Amino acid sequence: MKTLGISILALILTIPVLAQDQHQSYVTYDDGDTTLVQNDGRKVDARVNLPVYPGDELRAGKRGRTEVRLSDGNVVSIDRYSRLQFDSILATYEGDDEQTVARLVEGQVMVYRLYKGSEPLRLDTSNASYLATKESLYGVEMTSRGIDLVTVFEGAIEVRTRQGVVVLEAGDTAKVDLTGVYSRTVLAKNAATEFEQWFIRRASRYSNRESRYLDSSLAYVEKELSENGRWIYISDYSGYVWRPYVSVSWRPYHYGYWHAGFGGSLVWVSYESWGWAPYHYGRWAH
């Protein structure tokens, strides 16, 4: 594929020094077998860069595995045969919710709460509510017998049941049902499932809080942008801008579509894997 040369006009991106306090939740990974049921009942195929709104539900099939970065900074992912409902989402453009509340209807979910830049996400099941009290990485699986299997890989979480609150620390695993928390043990070494190991690796990209070119809230995309383009200094902007590696015929707002979302708002869904940050936090210019 030919790339744009320095000697010709190129489309470049400028990203503001500070990102907005409000953001948009969106799909950051998808295996291709997940459906997003929107709050108005419409069903669309999940794909990378698809926006997610309060009231939406993810439904993963036999090949599905989907990750969402929420507007409040939390990251969640569901495994195959799982359903996750977003009852409310904090810091989104579309509402004034005071907290993000996600409800696991069935299957398995992994949650990564970044202590800096995110508020606690409350994860509900039919047995309990789970809340990370600091930077934490944990998973909850609902079994066919109505039991929650909970594992904390980093940080600590509160397990809130009708019997009270129990705090689980990193390395703890436990079972939860309507009688409360029981069978609390220490996670065996290398006992994580393939899905859990996959998410732990994915979560490492969000732990990056430092960037030479981006605000800390967007630092997690720097590696992706660097792999798909390069940063160059432009004196007219008195700073660095990002130029994608694309063909000569490429142009912005062409490879993708406008998605009608919450309240009729339109959001650009880019087919380019790197497309979220450039189209939502910057502006294109020659």
PDB file of C-alpha atoms in Angstrom:
ATOM      1  CA  MET A   1       0.000   0.000   0.000  1.00  0.00           C
ATOM      2  CA  LYS A   2       1.372   3.391  -0.951  1.00  0.00           C
ATOM      3  CA  THR A   3       1.705   5.957   1.798  1.00  0.00           C
ATOM      4  CA  LEU A   4       1.411   9.701   1.526  1.00  0.00           C
ATOM      5  CA  GLY A   5       4.748  11.351   0.877  1.00  0.00           C
ATOM      6  CA  ILE A   6       5.980  14.408   2.717  1.00  0.00           C
ATOM      7  CA  SER A   7       6.212  16.335  -0.529  1.00  0.00           C
ATOM      8  CA  ILE A   8       2.448  16.211  -1.197  1.00  0.00           C
ATOM      9  CA  LEU A   9      -0.581  17.337   0.744  1.00  0.00           C
ATOM     10  CA  ALA A  10      -1.350  14.967   3.588  1.00  0.00           C
ATOM     11  CA  LEU A  11      -4.253  14.654   5.930  1.00  0.00           C
ATOM     12  CA  ILE A  12      -3.108  15.009   9.490  1.00  0.00           C
ATOM     13  CA  LEU A  13      -4.750  14.973  12.887  1.00  0.00           C
ATOM     14  CA  THR A  14      -4.504  17.391  15.745  1.00  0.00           C
ATOM     15  CA  ILE A  15      -5.591  16.169  19.163  1.00  0.00           C
ATOM     16  CA  PRO A  16      -6.307  18.673  21.943  1.00  0.00           C
ATOM     17  CA  VAL A  17      -4.017  18.777  24.935  1.00  0.00           C
ATOM     18  CA  LEU A  18      -6.930  18.022  27.247  1.00  0.00           C
ATOM     19  CA  ALA A  19      -9.795  15.695  26.423  1.00  0.00           C
ATOM     20  CA  GLN A  20     -13.343  16.530  27.477  1.00  0.00           C
ATOM     21  CA  ASP A  21     -14.801  15.518  30.832  1.00  0.00           C
ATOM     22  CA  GLN A  22     -17.553  13.722  28.957  1.00  0.00           C
ATOM     23  CA  HIS A  23     -16.810  10.893  26.579  1.00  0.00           C
ATOM     24  CA  GLN A  24     -18.536   8.218  24.537  1.00  0.00           C
ATOM     25  CA  SER A  25     -18.567   4.531  25.429  1.00  0.00           C
ATOM     26  CA  TYR A  26     -17.563   2.335  22.499  1.00  0.00           C
ATOM     27  CA  VAL A  27     -16.573  -1.181  21.444  1.00  0.00           C
ATOM     28  CA  THR A  28     -12.803  -1.645  21.470  1.00  0.00           C
ATOM     29  CA  TYR A  29     -12.699  -5.352  20.543  1.00  0.00           C
ATOM     30  CA  ASP A  30     -15.133  -7.764  18.930  1.00  0.00           C
ATOM     31  CA  ASP A  31     -14.842 -11.347  17.677  1.00  0.00           C
ATOM     32  CA  GLY A  32     -17.757 -10.963  15.313  1.00  0.00           C
ATOM     33  CA  ASP A  33     -20.570 -12.895  16.996  1.00  0.00           C
ATOM     34  CA  THR A  34     -22.024 -10.328  19.390  1.00  0.00           C
ATOM     35  CA  THR A  35     -25.254  -8.371  19.007  1.00  0.00           C
ATOM     36  CA  LEU A  36     -25.861  -4.957  20.525  1.00  0.00           C
ATOM     37  CA  VAL A  37     -29.500  -4.527  21.511  1.00  0.00           C
ATOM     38  CA  GLN A  38     -30.117  -0.793  21.738  1.00  0.00           C
ATOM     39  CA  ASN A  39     -32.358   0.786  24.334  1.00  0.00           C
ATOM     40  CA  ASP A  40     -35.071   1.261  21.717  1.00  0.00           C
ATOM     41  CA  GLY A  41     -35.072  -2.464  20.872  1.00  0.00           C
ATOM     42  CA  ARG A  42     -33.083  -2.250  17.633  1.00  0.00           C
ATOM     43  CA  LYS A  43     -30.449  -4.938  17.109  1.00  0.00           C
ATOM     44  CA  VAL A  44     -27.130  -4.252  15.391  1.00  0.00           C
ATOM     45  CA  ASP A  45     -24.013  -6.347  14.939  1.00  0.00           C
ATOM     46  CA  ALA A  46     -21.304  -5.298  17.373  1.00  0.00           C
ATOM     47  CA  ARG A  47     -18.074  -4.087  15.790  1.00  0.00           C
ATOM     48  CA  VAL A  48     -15.001  -2.111  16.790  1.00  0.00           C
ATOM     49  CA  ASN A  49     -15.766   1.629  17.206  1.00  0.00           C
ATOM     50  CA  LEU A  50     -19.514   1.079  17.623  1.00  0.00           C
ATOM     51  CA  PRO A  51     -20.875   3.470  20.293  1.00  0.00           C
ATOM     52  CA  VAL A  52     -22.598   2.065  23.386  1.00  0.00           C
ATOM     53  CA  TYR A  53     -25.331   3.964  25.229  1.00  0.00           C
ATOM     54  CA  PRO A  54     -27.160   3.708  28.569  1.00  0.00           C
ATOM     55  CA  GLY A  55     -29.821   1.027  28.256  1.00  0.00           C
ATOM     56  CA  ASP A  56     -27.937  -1.002  25.629  1.00  0.00           C
ATOM     57  CA  GLU A  57     -27.299  -4.726  26.065  1.00  0.00           C
ATOM     58  CA  LEU A  58     -24.475  -6.863  24.651  1.00  0.00           C
ATOM     59  CA  ARG A  59     -25.335 -10.445  23.706  1.00  0.00           C
ATOM     60  CA  ALA A  60     -22.409 -12.672  22.760  1.00  0.00           C
ATOM     61  CA  GLY A  61     -22.897 -15.899  20.799  1.00  0.00           C
ATOM     62  CA  LYS A  62     -20.793 -19.037  20.592  1.00  0.00           C
ATOM     63  CA  ARG A  63     -17.890 -17.196  18.952  1.00  0.00           C
ATOM     64  CA  GLY A  64     -18.459 -13.851  20.607  1.00  0.00           C
ATOM     65  CA  ARG A  65     -16.021 -11.969  22.796  1.00  0.00           C
ATOM     66  CA  THR A  66     -16.458  -8.237  23.123  1.00  0.00           C
ATOM     67  CA  GLU A  67     -14.730  -5.432  25.019  1.00  0.00           C
ATOM     68  CA  VAL A  68     -16.109  -1.971  25.759  1.00  0.00           C
ATOM     69  CA  ARG A  69     -14.317   1.089  27.064  1.00  0.00           C
ATOM     70  CA  LEU A  70     -16.884   3.089  28.987  1.00  0.00           C
ATOM     71  CA  SER A  71     -17.122   6.869  29.044  1.00  0.00           C
ATOM     72  CA  ASP A  72     -16.206   6.851  32.763  1.00  0.00           C
ATOM     73  CA  GLY A  73     -12.859   5.144  32.044  1.00  0.00           C
ATOM     74  CA  ASN A  74     -13.808   1.617  33.111  1.00  0.00           C
ATOM     75  CA  VAL A  75     -13.235  -1.313  30.741  1.00  0.00           C
ATOM     76  CA  VAL A  76     -15.470  -4.385  30.590  1.00  0.00           C
ATOM     77  CA  SER A  77     -15.463  -7.508  28.452  1.00  0.00           C
ATOM     78  CA  ILE A  78     -17.856 -10.428  28.054  1.00  0.00           C
ATOM     79  CA  ASP A  79     -17.025 -13.946  26.973  1.00  0.00           C
ATOM     80  CA  ARG A  80     -19.001 -16.282  24.729  1.00  0.00           C
ATOM     81  CA  TYR A  81     -22.647 -16.942  25.557  1.00  0.00           C
ATOM     82  CA  SER A  82     -22.835 -13.887  27.832  1.00  0.00           C
ATOM     83  CA  ARG A  83     -25.242 -10.974  28.182  1.00  0.00           C
ATOM     84  CA  LEU A  84     -24.409  -7.646  29.802  1.00  0.00           C
ATOM     85  CA  GLN A  85     -26.934  -4.830  30.251  1.00  0.00           C
ATOM     86  CA  PHE A  86     -25.801  -1.216  30.801  1.00  0.00           C
ATOM     87  CA  ASP A  87     -28.513   0.215  33.041  1.00  0.00           C
ATOM     88  CA  SER A  88     -26.688   3.541  33.395  1.00  0.00           C
ATOM     89  CA  ILE A  89     -23.374   5.049  32.295  1.00  0.00           C
ATOM     90  CA  LEU A  90     -21.543   7.908  33.989  1.00  0.00           C
ATOM     91  CA  ALA A  91     -19.901  10.849  32.171  1.00  0.00           C
ATOM     92  CA  THR A  92     -21.589  10.210  28.854  1.00  0.00           C
ATOM     93  CA  TYR A  93     -22.903  12.857  26.485  1.00  0.00           C
ATOM     94  CA  GLU A  94     -26.356  11.309  26.461  1.00  0.00           C
ATOM     95  CA  GLY A  95     -27.352  11.642  30.117  1.00  0.00           C
ATOM     96  CA  ASP A  96     -26.608  12.710  33.657  1.00  0.00           C
ATOM     97  CA  ASP A  97     -26.286   9.331  35.393  1.00  0.00           C
ATOM     98  CA  GLU A  98     -24.470   9.515  38.720  1.00  0.00           C
ATOM     99  CA  GLN A  99     -22.930   6.058  38.443  1.00  0.00           C
ATOM    100  CA  THR A 100     -22.304   3.344  35.891  1.00  0.00           C
ATOM    101  CA  VAL A 101     -24.387   0.256  36.629  1.00  0.00           C
ATOM    102  CA  ALA A 102     -23.930  -2.868  34.502  1.00  0.00           C
ATOM    103  CA  ARG A 103     -26.029  -5.985  35.004  1.00  0.00           C
ATOM    104  CA  LEU A 104     -24.718  -9.433  34.125  1.00  0.00           C
ATOM    105  CA  VAL A 105     -27.717 -11.362  32.819  1.00  0.00           C
ATOM    106  CA  GLU A 106     -25.797 -14.548  32.026  1.00  0.00           C
ATOM    107  CA  GLY A 107     -22.295 -15.765  31.291  1.00  0.00           C
ATOM    108  CA  GLN A 108     -19.000 -14.182  32.295  1.00  0.00           C
ATOM    109  CA  VAL A 109     -17.679 -10.630  32.512  1.00  0.00           C
ATOM    110  CA  MET A 110     -14.291  -9.120  33.291  1.00  0.00           C
ATOM    111  CA  VAL A 111     -13.942  -5.610  34.708  1.00  0.00           C
ATOM    112  CA  TYR A 112     -10.922  -3.307  34.864  1.00  0.00           C
ATOM    113  CA  ARG A 113     -11.365  -0.216  36.990  1.00  0.00           C
ATOM    114  CA  LEU A 114      -8.663   2.393  36.566  1.00  0.00           C
ATOM    115  CA  TYR A 115      -8.362   4.229  39.857  1.00  0.00           C
ATOM    116  CA  LYS A 116      -7.262   7.486  38.268  1.00  0.00           C
ATOM    117  CA  GLY A 117      -9.658   8.740  35.666  1.00  0.00           C
ATOM    118  CA  SER A 118     -12.584   6.504  36.475  1.00  0.00           C
ATOM    119  CA  GLU A 119     -15.340   6.132  39.049  1.00  0.00           C
ATOM    120  CA  PRO A 120     -16.454   2.842  40.603  1.00  0.00           C
ATOM    121  CA  LEU A 121     -18.569   0.705  38.323  1.00  0.00           C
ATOM    122  CA  ARG A 122     -21.317  -1.282  40.042  1.00  0.00           C
ATOM    123  CA  LEU A 123     -21.762  -4.721  38.571  1.00  0.00           C
ATOM    124  CA  ASP A 124     -25.048  -6.396  39.489  1.00  0.00           C
ATOM    125  CA  THR A 125     -26.147 -10.016  39.311  1.00  0.00           C
ATOM    126  CA  SER A 126     -29.198 -11.725  40.777  1.00  0.00           C
ATOM    127  CA  ASN A 127     -27.100 -12.576  43.838  1.00  0.00           C
ATOM    128  CA  ALA A 128     -25.017  -9.480  44.636  1.00  0.00           C
ATOM    129  CA  SER A 129     -23.513  -6.157  43.604  1.00  0.00           C
ATOM    130  CA  TYR A 130     -19.770  -5.875  42.996  1.00  0.00           C
ATOM    131  CA  LEU A 131     -17.883  -2.603  43.390  1.00  0.00           C
ATOM    132  CA  ALA A 132     -14.150  -1.966  42.988  1.00  0.00           C
ATOM    133  CA  THR A 133     -12.839   0.218  45.814  1.00  0.00           C
ATOM    134  CA  LYS A 134      -9.551   1.051  44.046  1.00  0.00           C
ATOM    135  CA  GLU A 135      -7.742   0.189  40.837  1.00  0.00           C
ATOM    136  CA  SER A 136      -8.879  -3.378  40.349  1.00  0.00           C
ATOM    137  CA  LEU A 137      -9.212  -6.161  37.845  1.00  0.00           C
ATOM    138  CA  TYR A 138     -11.761  -8.877  38.545  1.00  0.00           C
ATOM    139  CA  GLY A 139     -14.155 -11.317  36.942  1.00  0.00           C
ATOM    140  CA  VAL A 140     -17.622 -12.657  37.698  1.00  0.00           C
ATOM    141  CA  GLU A 141     -19.143 -15.758  36.126  1.00  0.00           C
ATOM    142  CA  MET A 142     -22.775 -16.814  36.565  1.00  0.00           C
ATOM    143  CA  THR A 143     -23.126 -20.598  36.577  1.00  0.00           C
ATOM    144  CA  SER A 144     -26.125 -22.595  35.437  1.00  0.00           C
ATOM    145  CA  ARG A 145     -26.829 -23.397  39.099  1.00  0.00           C
ATOM    146  CA  GLY A 146     -27.367 -19.746  39.960  1.00  0.00           C
ATOM    147  CA  ILE A 147     -24.009 -19.279  41.687  1.00  0.00           C
ATOM    148  CA  ASP A 148     -21.568 -16.421  41.026  1.00  0.00           C
ATOM    149  CA  LEU A 149     -17.904 -17.370  40.760  1.00  0.00           C
ATOM    150  CA  VAL A 150     -15.842 -14.291  41.661  1.00  0.00           C
ATOM    151  CA  THR A 151     -12.096 -13.847  41.164  1.00  0.00           C
ATOM    152  CA  VAL A 152     -10.014 -10.757  42.006  1.00  0.00           C
ATOM    153  CA  PHE A 153      -6.746 -10.492  40.079  1.00  0.00           C
ATOM    154  CA  GLU A 154      -5.719  -6.981  41.143  1.00  0.00           C
ATOM    155  CA  GLY A 155      -6.901  -4.517  43.771  1.00  0.00           C
ATOM    156  CA  ALA A 156      -9.975  -5.189  45.897  1.00  0.00           C
ATOM    157  CA  ILE A 157     -13.740  -5.291  45.484  1.00  0.00           C
ATOM    158  CA  GLU A 158     -16.753  -5.088  47.745  1.00  0.00           C
ATOM    159  CA  VAL A 159     -19.308  -7.877  47.436  1.00  0.00           C
ATOM    160  CA  ARG A 160     -22.653  -6.510  48.604  1.00  0.00           C
ATOM    161  CA  THR A 161     -25.361  -9.059  49.440  1.00  0.00           C
ATOM    162  CA  ARG A 162     -28.432  -9.103  51.647  1.00  0.00           C
ATOM    163  CA  GLN A 163     -26.204 -10.471  54.408  1.00  0.00           C
ATOM    164  CA  GLY A 164     -23.810  -7.519  54.310  1.00  0.00           C
ATOM    165  CA  VAL A 165     -20.566  -6.441  52.646  1.00  0.00           C
ATOM    166  CA  VAL A 166     -17.521  -8.678  52.183  1.00  0.00           C
ATOM    167  CA  VAL A 167     -14.236  -7.346  50.790  1.00  0.00           C
ATOM    168  CA  LEU A 168     -12.246  -9.610  48.472  1.00  0.00           C
ATOM    169  CA  GLU A 169      -8.576  -8.829  47.883  1.00  0.00           C
ATOM    170  CA  ALA A 170      -6.242  -9.609  44.982  1.00  0.00           C
ATOM    171  CA  GLY A 171      -5.779 -13.369  44.718  1.00  0.00           C
ATOM    172  CA  ASP A 172      -9.128 -14.182  46.318  1.00  0.00           C
ATOM    173  CA  THR A 173     -11.766 -16.331  44.684  1.00  0.00           C
ATOM    174  CA  ALA A 174     -15.197 -17.047  46.134  1.00  0.00           C
ATOM    175  CA  LYS A 175     -18.711 -18.251  45.439  1.00  0.00           C
ATOM    176  CA  VAL A 176     -21.770 -16.056  45.947  1.00  0.00           C
ATOM    177  CA  ASP A 177     -25.464 -16.917  46.016  1.00  0.00           C
ATOM    178  CA  LEU A 178     -28.543 -15.647  47.829  1.00  0.00           C
ATOM    179  CA  THR A 179     -27.131 -16.911  51.147  1.00  0.00           C
ATOM    180  CA  GLY A 180     -24.039 -14.699  50.814  1.00  0.00           C
ATOM    181  CA  VAL A 181     -20.316 -15.204  50.189  1.00  0.00           C
ATOM    182  CA  TYR A 182     -18.753 -18.604  50.845  1.00  0.00           C
ATOM    183  CA  SER A 183     -15.933 -20.948  49.749  1.00  0.00           C
ATOM    184  CA  ARG A 184     -13.431 -18.108  49.824  1.00  0.00           C
ATOM    185  CA  THR A 185     -10.007 -19.415  48.813  1.00  0.00           C
ATOM    186  CA  VAL A 186      -6.725 -18.222  47.354  1.00  0.00           C
ATOM    187  CA  LEU A 187      -6.509 -18.387  43.587  1.00  0.00           C
ATOM    188  CA  ALA A 188      -4.170 -21.151  42.501  1.00  0.00           C
ATOM    189  CA  LYS A 189      -1.147 -20.079  40.481  1.00  0.00           C
ATOM    190  CA  ASN A 190      -1.871 -19.903  36.741  1.00  0.00           C
ATOM    191  CA  ALA A 191      -5.493 -20.866  37.407  1.00  0.00           C
ATOM    192  CA  ALA A 192      -6.960 -18.130  35.218  1.00  0.00           C
ATOM    193  CA  THR A 193      -9.080 -19.303  32.305  1.00  0.00           C
ATOM    194  CA  GLU A 194      -8.171 -18.525  28.717  1.00  0.00           C
ATOM    195  CA  PHE A 195     -10.721 -15.695  28.657  1.00  0.00           C
ATOM    196  CA  GLU A 196      -9.356 -14.219  31.892  1.00  0.00           C
ATOM    197  CA  GLN A 197      -5.778 -14.404  30.632  1.00  0.00           C
ATOM    198  CA  TRP A 198      -6.825 -12.714  27.403  1.00  0.00           C
ATOM    199  CA  PHE A 199      -8.457  -9.834  29.250  1.00  0.00           C
ATOM    200  CA  ILE A 200      -5.510  -9.394  31.617  1.00  0.00           C
ATOM    201  CA  ARG A 201      -3.278  -8.943  28.570  1.00  0.00           C
ATOM    202  CA  ARG A 202      -5.764  -6.512  27.032  1.00  0.00           C
ATOM    203  CA  ALA A 203      -5.983  -4.526  30.263  1.00  0.00           C
ATOM    204  CA  SER A 204      -2.258  -3.768  30.185  1.00  0.00           C
ATOM    205  CA  ARG A 205      -2.812  -1.319  27.304  1.00  0.00           C
ATOM    206  CA  TYR A 206      -5.115   0.788  29.488  1.00  0.00           C
ATOM    207  CA  SER A 207      -2.626   0.986  32.356  1.00  0.00           C
ATOM    208  CA  ASN A 208      -0.483   3.349  30.272  1.00  0.00           C
ATOM    209  CA  ARG A 209      -1.126   6.820  31.704  1.00  0.00           C
ATOM    210  CA  GLU A 210       1.808   8.656  30.153  1.00  0.00           C
ATOM    211  CA  SER A 211       2.005   9.991  26.613  1.00  0.00           C
ATOM    212  CA  ARG A 212       4.275  12.442  24.852  1.00  0.00           C
ATOM    213  CA  TYR A 213       1.489  13.560  22.545  1.00  0.00           C
ATOM    214  CA  LEU A 214      -1.858  12.861  24.228  1.00  0.00           C
ATOM    215  CA  ASP A 215      -3.741  13.695  27.380  1.00  0.00           C
ATOM    216  CA  SER A 216      -3.512  10.963  30.031  1.00  0.00           C
ATOM    217  CA  SER A 217      -7.145   9.971  29.411  1.00  0.00           C
ATOM    218  CA  LEU A 218      -6.195   9.072  25.819  1.00  0.00           C
ATOM    219  CA  ALA A 219      -2.720   7.683  26.464  1.00  0.00           C
ATOM    220  CA  TYR A 220      -4.003   4.132  25.963  1.00  0.00           C
ATOM    221  CA  VAL A 221      -4.363   4.747  22.189  1.00  0.00           C
ATOM    222  CA  GLU A 222      -0.819   6.042  21.642  1.00  0.00           C
ATOM    223  CA  LYS A 223       0.633   2.608  20.837  1.00  0.00           C
ATOM    224  CA  GLU A 224      -2.161   1.912  18.366  1.00  0.00           C
ATOM    225  CA  LEU A 225      -1.715   5.271  16.646  1.00  0.00           C
ATOM    226  CA  SER A 226       2.068   4.858  16.501  1.00  0.00           C
ATOM    227  CA  GLU A 227       1.649   1.477  14.801  1.00  0.00           C
ATOM    228  CA  ASN A 228      -0.702   2.943  12.182  1.00  0.00           C
ATOM    229  CA  GLY A 229       0.882   6.321  11.545  1.00  0.00           C
ATOM    230  CA  ARG A 230       3.528   8.701  12.798  1.00  0.00           C
ATOM    231  CA  TRP A 231       3.769  11.922  14.776  1.00  0.00           C
ATOM    232  CA  ILE A 232       5.316  14.922  13.057  1.00  0.00           C
ATOM    233  CA  TYR A 233       5.945  18.448  14.255  1.00  0.00           C
ATOM    234  CA  ILE A 234       3.984  21.162  12.416  1.00  0.00           C
ATOM    235  CA  SER A 235       5.026  24.734  13.133  1.00  0.00           C
ATOM    236  CA  ASP A 236       1.597  26.113  12.119  1.00  0.00           C
ATOM    237  CA  TYR A 237       0.119  24.250  15.104  1.00  0.00           C
ATOM    238  CA  SER A 238       3.179  24.711  17.330  1.00  0.00           C
ATOM    239  CA  GLY A 239       3.046  21.041  18.172  1.00  0.00           C
ATOM    240  CA  TYR A 240       2.915  17.452  17.009  1.00  0.00           C
ATOM    241  CA  VAL A 241       0.168  16.042  14.822  1.00  0.00           C
ATOM    242  CA  TRP A 242      -0.554  12.498  13.753  1.00  0.00           C
ATOM    243  CA  ARG A 243      -0.456  11.329  10.124  1.00  0.00           C
ATOM    244  CA  PRO A 244      -1.950   7.880   9.337  1.00  0.00           C
ATOM    245  CA  TYR A 245      -0.335   5.327   7.038  1.00  0.00           C
ATOM    246  CA  VAL A 246      -2.930   5.269   4.254  1.00  0.00           C
ATOM    247  CA  SER A 247      -3.140   5.020   0.485  1.00  0.00           C
ATOM    248  CA  VAL A 248      -2.975   8.110  -1.731  1.00  0.00           C
ATOM    249  CA  SER A 249      -6.720   7.899  -2.469  1.00  0.00           C
ATOM    250  CA  TRP A 250      -7.698   7.772   1.225  1.00  0.00           C
ATOM    251  CA  ARG A 251      -9.847  10.471   2.756  1.00  0.00           C
ATOM    252  CA  PRO A 252     -11.512  10.891   6.157  1.00  0.00           C
ATOM    253  CA  TYR A 253     -15.185  10.143   6.771  1.00  0.00           C
ATOM    254  CA  HIS A 254     -15.277   7.692   3.880  1.00  0.00           C
ATOM    255  CA  TYR A 255     -14.416   4.263   5.279  1.00  0.00           C
ATOM    256  CA  GLY A 256     -17.228   3.826   7.765  1.00  0.00           C
ATOM    257  CA  TYR A 257     -20.794   4.968   8.363  1.00  0.00           C
ATOM    258  CA  TRP A 258     -22.933   7.242  10.496  1.00  0.00           C
ATOM    259  CA  HIS A 259     -24.650   5.361  13.316  1.00  0.00           C
ATOM    260  CA  ALA A 260     -27.975   6.606  14.679  1.00  0.00           C
ATOM    261  CA  GLY A 261     -27.717   6.248  18.424  1.00  0.00           C
ATOM    262  CA  PHE A 262     -29.274   7.481  21.618  1.00  0.00           C
ATOM    263  CA  GLY A 263     -31.887  10.191  21.054  1.00  0.00           C
ATOM    264  CA  GLY A 264     -31.258  10.205  17.300  1.00  0.00           C
ATOM    265  CA  SER A 265     -27.656  11.433  17.603  1.00  0.00           C
ATOM    266  CA  LEU A 266     -25.270  10.457  14.821  1.00  0.00           C
ATOM    267  CA  VAL A 267     -21.835   9.024  15.611  1.00  0.00           C
ATOM    268  CA  TRP A 268     -19.180   8.161  13.024  1.00  0.00           C
ATOM    269  CA  VAL A 269     -18.215   4.464  13.127  1.00  0.00           C
ATOM    270  CA  SER A 270     -14.864   4.067  11.401  1.00  0.00           C
ATOM    271  CA  TYR A 271     -13.899   0.807   9.693  1.00  0.00           C
ATOM    272  CA  GLU A 272     -10.289   1.583  10.586  1.00  0.00           C
ATOM    273  CA  SER A 273      -9.276  -0.128  13.820  1.00  0.00           C
ATOM    274  CA  TRP A 274      -7.510   3.059  14.964  1.00  0.00           C
ATOM    275  CA  GLY A 275     -10.452   5.269  14.053  1.00  0.00           C
ATOM    276  CA  TRP A 276     -11.990   6.162  17.412  1.00  0.00           C
ATOM    277  CA  ALA A 277      -9.600   8.773  18.826  1.00  0.00           C
ATOM    278  CA  PRO A 278      -8.878  10.626  15.549  1.00  0.00           C
ATOM    279  CA  TYR A 279     -12.556  11.065  14.638  1.00  0.00           C
ATOM    280  CA  HIS A 280     -13.773  11.939  18.140  1.00  0.00           C
ATOM    281  CA  TYR A 281     -10.950  13.975  19.684  1.00  0.00           C
ATOM    282  CA  GLY A 282      -9.209  15.679  16.814  1.00  0.00           C
ATOM    283  CA  ARG A 283      -9.803  17.472  13.543  1.00  0.00           C
ATOM    284  CA  TRP A 284      -8.492  16.648  10.123  1.00  0.00           C
ATOM    285  CA  ALA A 285      -6.552  19.230   8.131  1.00  0.00           C
ATOM    286  CA  HIS A 286      -4.210  19.478   5.151  1.00  0.00           C
TER     287      HIS A 286
END
